Short mmCIF file of C-alpha atoms in Angstrom, two decimals:
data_model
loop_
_atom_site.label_atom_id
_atom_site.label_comp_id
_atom_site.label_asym_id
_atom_site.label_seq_id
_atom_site.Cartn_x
_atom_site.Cartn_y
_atom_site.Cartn_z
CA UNK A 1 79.50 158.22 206.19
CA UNK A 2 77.15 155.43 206.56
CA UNK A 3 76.77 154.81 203.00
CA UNK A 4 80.52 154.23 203.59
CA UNK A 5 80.17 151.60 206.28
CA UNK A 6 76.71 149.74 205.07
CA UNK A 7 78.10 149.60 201.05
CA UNK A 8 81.66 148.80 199.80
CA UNK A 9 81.87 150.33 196.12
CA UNK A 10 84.63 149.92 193.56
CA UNK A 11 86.89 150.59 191.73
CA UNK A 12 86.06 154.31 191.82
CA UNK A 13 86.62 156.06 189.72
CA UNK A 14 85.67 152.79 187.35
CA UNK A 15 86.19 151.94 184.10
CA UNK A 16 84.48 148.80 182.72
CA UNK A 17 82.58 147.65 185.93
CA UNK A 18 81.51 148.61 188.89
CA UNK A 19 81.04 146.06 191.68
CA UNK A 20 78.57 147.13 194.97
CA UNK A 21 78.60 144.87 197.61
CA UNK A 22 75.87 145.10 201.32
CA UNK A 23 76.90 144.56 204.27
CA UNK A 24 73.66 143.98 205.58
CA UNK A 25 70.49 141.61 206.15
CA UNK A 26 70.48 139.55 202.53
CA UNK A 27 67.30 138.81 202.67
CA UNK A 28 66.46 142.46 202.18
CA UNK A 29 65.90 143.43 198.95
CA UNK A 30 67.75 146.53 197.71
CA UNK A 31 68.75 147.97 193.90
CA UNK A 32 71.10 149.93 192.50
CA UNK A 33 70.97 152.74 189.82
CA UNK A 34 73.15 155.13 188.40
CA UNK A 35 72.23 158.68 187.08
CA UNK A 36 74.57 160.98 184.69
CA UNK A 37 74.65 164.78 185.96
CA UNK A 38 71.70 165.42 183.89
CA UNK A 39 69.16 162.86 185.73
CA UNK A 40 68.78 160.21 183.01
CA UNK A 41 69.13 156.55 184.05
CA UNK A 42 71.89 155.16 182.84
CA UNK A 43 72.29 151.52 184.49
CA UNK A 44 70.14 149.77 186.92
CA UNK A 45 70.42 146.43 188.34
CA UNK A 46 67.60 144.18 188.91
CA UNK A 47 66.08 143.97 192.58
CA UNK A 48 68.56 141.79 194.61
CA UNK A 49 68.69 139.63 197.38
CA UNK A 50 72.24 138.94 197.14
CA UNK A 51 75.07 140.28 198.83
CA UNK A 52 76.68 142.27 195.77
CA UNK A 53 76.03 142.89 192.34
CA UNK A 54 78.16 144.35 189.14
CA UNK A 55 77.01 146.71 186.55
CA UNK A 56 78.73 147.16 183.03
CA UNK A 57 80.12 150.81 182.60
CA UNK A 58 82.12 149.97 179.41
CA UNK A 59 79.49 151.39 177.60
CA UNK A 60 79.36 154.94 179.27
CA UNK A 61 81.03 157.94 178.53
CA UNK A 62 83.81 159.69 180.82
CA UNK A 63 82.61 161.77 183.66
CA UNK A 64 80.84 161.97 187.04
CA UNK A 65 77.63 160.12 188.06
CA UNK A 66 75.29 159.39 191.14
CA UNK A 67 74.75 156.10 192.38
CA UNK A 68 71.77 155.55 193.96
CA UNK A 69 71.31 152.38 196.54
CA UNK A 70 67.51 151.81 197.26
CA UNK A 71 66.29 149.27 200.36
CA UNK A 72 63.01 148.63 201.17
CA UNK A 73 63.12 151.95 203.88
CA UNK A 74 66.16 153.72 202.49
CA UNK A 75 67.96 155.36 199.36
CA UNK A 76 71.79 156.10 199.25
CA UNK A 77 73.65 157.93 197.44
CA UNK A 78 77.20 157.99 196.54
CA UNK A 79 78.90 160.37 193.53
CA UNK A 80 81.04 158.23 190.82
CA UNK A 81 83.37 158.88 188.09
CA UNK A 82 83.31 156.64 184.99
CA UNK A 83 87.44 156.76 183.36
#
């Protein structure tokens, strides 16, 4: 999965944070969202230049969600579950 080898996500499932780290060129900017199963935007980081980022998911309920990666040429995806 090269979403697998480019992005290192965890803990999954999470519970109070999620941490995303790239692999990648830093320089390139690239931002992370997160979707519940109906489609609404639940979390979003701002656009990044660094090599990881954490978003907060004390605040959301229980279940499964989509985590979307976005780079200047490519989007990612990668399911989640929220304890």
């Amino acid at each position: 999965n090269l979403t697998d080898q480019l992005f290192s996500i965890y803990p999954n499932p999470a519970q109070s944070e999620l941490n995303v780290s790239w692999s990648l060129n830093p320089m390139q900017a690239w931002q992370v969202t997160l979707y519940d199963m109906t489609g609404k935007l639940v979390a979003k980081s701002a656009s990044l230049t660094s090599l990881s980022t954490r978003l907060s998911t004390s605040q959301l309920a229980a279940g499964s969600y989509t985590l979307h990666i976005w780079t200047n040429d490519h989007t990612y995806t990668r399911k989640l579950i929220i304890d």
